[in-house]
Each structure stands twice: as C-alpha cells, then as structure tokens.
mmCIF file of C-alpha atoms in Angstrom:
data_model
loop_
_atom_site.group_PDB
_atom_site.id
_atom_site.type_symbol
_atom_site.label_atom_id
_atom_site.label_comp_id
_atom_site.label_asym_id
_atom_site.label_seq_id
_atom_site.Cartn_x
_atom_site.Cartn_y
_atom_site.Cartn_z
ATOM 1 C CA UNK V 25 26.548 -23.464 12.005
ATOM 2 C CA UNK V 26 27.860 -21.273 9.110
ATOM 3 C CA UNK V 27 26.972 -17.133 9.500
ATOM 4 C CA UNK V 28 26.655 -15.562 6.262
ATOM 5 C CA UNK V 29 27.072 -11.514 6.144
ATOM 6 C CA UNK V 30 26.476 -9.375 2.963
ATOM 7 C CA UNK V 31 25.515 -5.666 2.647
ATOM 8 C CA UNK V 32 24.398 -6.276 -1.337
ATOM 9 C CA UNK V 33 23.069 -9.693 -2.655
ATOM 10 C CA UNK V 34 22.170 -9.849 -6.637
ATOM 11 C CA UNK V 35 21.636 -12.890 -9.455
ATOM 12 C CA UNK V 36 23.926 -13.695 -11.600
ATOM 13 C CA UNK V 37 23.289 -11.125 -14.247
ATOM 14 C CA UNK V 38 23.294 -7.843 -11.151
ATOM 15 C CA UNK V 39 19.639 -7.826 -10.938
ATOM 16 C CA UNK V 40 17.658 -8.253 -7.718
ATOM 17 C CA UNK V 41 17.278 -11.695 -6.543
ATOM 18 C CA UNK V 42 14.388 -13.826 -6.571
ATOM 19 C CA UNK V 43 12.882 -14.751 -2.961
ATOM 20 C CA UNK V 44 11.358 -18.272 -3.293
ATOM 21 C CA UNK V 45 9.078 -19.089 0.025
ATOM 22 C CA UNK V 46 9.053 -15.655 1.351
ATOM 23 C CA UNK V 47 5.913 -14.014 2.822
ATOM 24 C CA UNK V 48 7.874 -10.125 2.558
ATOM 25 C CA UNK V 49 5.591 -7.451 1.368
ATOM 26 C CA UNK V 50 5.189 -7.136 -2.473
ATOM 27 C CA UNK V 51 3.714 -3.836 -2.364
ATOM 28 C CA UNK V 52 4.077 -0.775 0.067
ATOM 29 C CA UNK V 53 3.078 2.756 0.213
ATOM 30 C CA UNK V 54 2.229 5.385 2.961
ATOM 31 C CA UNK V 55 0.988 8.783 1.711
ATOM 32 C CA UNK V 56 -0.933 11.736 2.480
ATOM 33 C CA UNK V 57 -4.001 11.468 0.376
ATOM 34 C CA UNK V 58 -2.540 10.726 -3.492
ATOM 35 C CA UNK V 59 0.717 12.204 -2.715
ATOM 36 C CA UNK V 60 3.285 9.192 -2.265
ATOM 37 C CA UNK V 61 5.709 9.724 1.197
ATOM 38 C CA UNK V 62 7.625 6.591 0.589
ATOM 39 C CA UNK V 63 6.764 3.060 -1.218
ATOM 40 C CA UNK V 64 7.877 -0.042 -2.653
ATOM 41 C CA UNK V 65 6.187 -1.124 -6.219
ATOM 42 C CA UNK V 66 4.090 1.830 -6.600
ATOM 43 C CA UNK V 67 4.358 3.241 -9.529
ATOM 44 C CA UNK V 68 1.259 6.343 -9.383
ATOM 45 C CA UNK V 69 -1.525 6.890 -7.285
ATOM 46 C CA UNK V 70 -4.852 9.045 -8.222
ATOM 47 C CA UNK V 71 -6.829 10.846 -6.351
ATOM 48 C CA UNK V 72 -10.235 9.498 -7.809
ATOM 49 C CA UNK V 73 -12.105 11.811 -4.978
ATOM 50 C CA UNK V 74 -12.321 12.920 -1.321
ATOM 51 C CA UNK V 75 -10.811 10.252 0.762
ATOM 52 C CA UNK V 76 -10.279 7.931 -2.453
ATOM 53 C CA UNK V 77 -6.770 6.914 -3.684
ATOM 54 C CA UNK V 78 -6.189 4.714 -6.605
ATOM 55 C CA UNK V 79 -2.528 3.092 -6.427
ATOM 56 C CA UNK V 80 -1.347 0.817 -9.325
ATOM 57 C CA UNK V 81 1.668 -0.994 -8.939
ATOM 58 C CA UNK V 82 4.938 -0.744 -10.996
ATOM 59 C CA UNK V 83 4.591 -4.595 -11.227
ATOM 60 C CA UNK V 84 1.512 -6.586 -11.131
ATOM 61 C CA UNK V 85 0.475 -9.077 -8.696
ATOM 62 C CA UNK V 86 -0.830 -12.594 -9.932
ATOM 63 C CA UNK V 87 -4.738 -12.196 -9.479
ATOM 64 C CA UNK V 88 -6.939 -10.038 -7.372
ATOM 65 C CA UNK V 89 -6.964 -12.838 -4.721
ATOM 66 C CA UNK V 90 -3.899 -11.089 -2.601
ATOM 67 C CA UNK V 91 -3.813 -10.110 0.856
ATOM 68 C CA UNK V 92 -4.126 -6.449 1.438
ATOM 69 C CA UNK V 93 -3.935 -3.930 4.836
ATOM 70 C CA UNK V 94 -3.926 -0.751 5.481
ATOM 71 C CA UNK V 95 -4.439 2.152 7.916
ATOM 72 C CA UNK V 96 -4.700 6.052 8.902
ATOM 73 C CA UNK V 97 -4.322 8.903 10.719
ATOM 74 C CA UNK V 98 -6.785 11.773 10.914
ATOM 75 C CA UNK V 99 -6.177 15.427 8.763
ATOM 76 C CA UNK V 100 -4.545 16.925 11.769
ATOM 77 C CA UNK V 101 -1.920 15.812 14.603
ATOM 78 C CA UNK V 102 -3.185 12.589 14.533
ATOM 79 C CA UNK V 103 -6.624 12.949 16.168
ATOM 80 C CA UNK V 104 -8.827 10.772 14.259
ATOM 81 C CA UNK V 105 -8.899 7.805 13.070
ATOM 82 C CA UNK V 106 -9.942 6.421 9.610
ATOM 83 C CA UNK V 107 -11.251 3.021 8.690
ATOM 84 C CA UNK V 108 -10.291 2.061 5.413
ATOM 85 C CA UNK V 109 -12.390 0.098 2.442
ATOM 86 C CA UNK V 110 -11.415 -1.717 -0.376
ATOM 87 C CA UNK V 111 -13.318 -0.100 -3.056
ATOM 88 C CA UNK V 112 -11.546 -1.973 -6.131
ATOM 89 C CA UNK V 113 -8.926 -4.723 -6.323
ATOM 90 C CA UNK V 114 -7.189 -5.842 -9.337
ATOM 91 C CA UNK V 115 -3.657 -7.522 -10.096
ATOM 92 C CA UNK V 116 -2.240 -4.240 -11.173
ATOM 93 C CA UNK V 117 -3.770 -1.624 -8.453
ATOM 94 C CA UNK V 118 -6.088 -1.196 -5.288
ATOM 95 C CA UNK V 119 -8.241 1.280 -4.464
ATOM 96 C CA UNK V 120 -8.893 2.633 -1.066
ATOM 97 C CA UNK V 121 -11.513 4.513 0.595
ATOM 98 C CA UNK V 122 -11.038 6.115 4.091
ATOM 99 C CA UNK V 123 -14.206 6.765 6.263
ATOM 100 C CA UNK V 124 -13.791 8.929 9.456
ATOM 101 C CA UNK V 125 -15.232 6.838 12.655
ATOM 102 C CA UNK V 126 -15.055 9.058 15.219
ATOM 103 C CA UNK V 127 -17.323 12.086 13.939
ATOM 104 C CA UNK V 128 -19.556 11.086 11.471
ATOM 105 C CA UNK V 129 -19.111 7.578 11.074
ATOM 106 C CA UNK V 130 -20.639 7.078 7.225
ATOM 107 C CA UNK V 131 -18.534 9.960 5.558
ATOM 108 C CA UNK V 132 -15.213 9.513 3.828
ATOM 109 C CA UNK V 133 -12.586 11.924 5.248
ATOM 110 C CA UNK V 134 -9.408 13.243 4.019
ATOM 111 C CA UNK V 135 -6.741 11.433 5.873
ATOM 112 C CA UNK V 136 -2.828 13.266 6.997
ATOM 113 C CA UNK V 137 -0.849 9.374 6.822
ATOM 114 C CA UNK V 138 -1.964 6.538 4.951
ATOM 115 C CA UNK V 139 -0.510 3.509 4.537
ATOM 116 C CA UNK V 140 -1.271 0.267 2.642
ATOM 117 C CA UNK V 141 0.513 -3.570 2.265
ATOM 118 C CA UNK V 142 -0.100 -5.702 -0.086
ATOM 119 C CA UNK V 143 0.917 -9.566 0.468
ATOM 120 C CA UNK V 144 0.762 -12.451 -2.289
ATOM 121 C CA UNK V 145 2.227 -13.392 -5.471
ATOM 122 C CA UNK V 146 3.465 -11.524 -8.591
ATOM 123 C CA UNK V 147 2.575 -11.928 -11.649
#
C-alpha cells in the first residue's frame, strides 16, 4: 500500500480541486444571530427579524432538495436551548428560524451560537 502526504492539493490550472463521490459539507456557517463567526460558502446573511437569519451562499447548490442541519445555544452562557426551523430553502440560500424550548416553547428567541450545514450537490 502506497501513503500519499500533501499539505496543498490544486488542478491543473492552481484552482481548488474537484471532489467527485464526496459527502463533505458544501456549506457551513456558525454565527451569533446575522453576524458570521466563521463559514465556508457563505457569502451574507440578513437578519430578516428576531431569531430569523437569511444566509445565501457564495455558490449555489443544485436544487432546494439538499440536506440541511443546524443548531443553538441560548442568548447567555449557554443556558437554553433553541430548536431551529427551516423557514425558506432555495439553491442559493436558507433561512432559519430559532424558537426557544425551554421557556416559552412557541416564541422565536435570539440565539448567542448558531450553526448550520448544508449537504448535497452544487450547482
């Protein structure tokens, strides 16, 4: 068995390589409400409203038929905990609504950490 070892890997013209069979996330981002912490294909999120983030993707995902999770943290040290809703999905952005199920389990809360995945083809 051959080991191969590489810190960079590109195509043949320097870009990023294309993964063929690969299940890796196409789209990541954790935030605190609207305001981006770190991601990966995010190119903007909005805050549309209490507890309701748009984010659109730098680069579009094939349909609306993707694979999406997410999660969060309550809006201080990590004492709640949210449940999130899809509100809208499209091939260029997915909105999420957070909804606080400890205290009052129908309203939308403000979260501290949010985090979303999104899994499926480009376009």
């Amino acid at each position: 068995m051959s080991t191969l070892k590489a810190d960079t890997i590109q195509n043949t013209s320097g870009g990023p390589v294309t993964l063929t069979n690969q299940s890796a996330a196409k789209v990541w981002a954790s935030s605190n409400q609207a305001s981006l912490i770190d991601s990966f294909n995010v190119a903007s999120t909005t805050d549309n409203q209490s507890a309701d983030t748009t984010y659109t993707y730098t680069n579009a995902m094939a349909n609306a038929g993707y694979a999406a999770g997410s999660g969060s943290i309550g809006p201080s040290s990590g004492t709640q905990a949210g449940t999130t809703s899809y509100r809208t999905v499209a091939a260029g952005s997915i909105r999420v609504v957070t909804f606080d199920e400890s205290k009052n389990a129908n309203g939308r809360f403000d979260t501290a950490y949010q985090a979303v995945t999104i899994s499926g083809d480009l376009a």
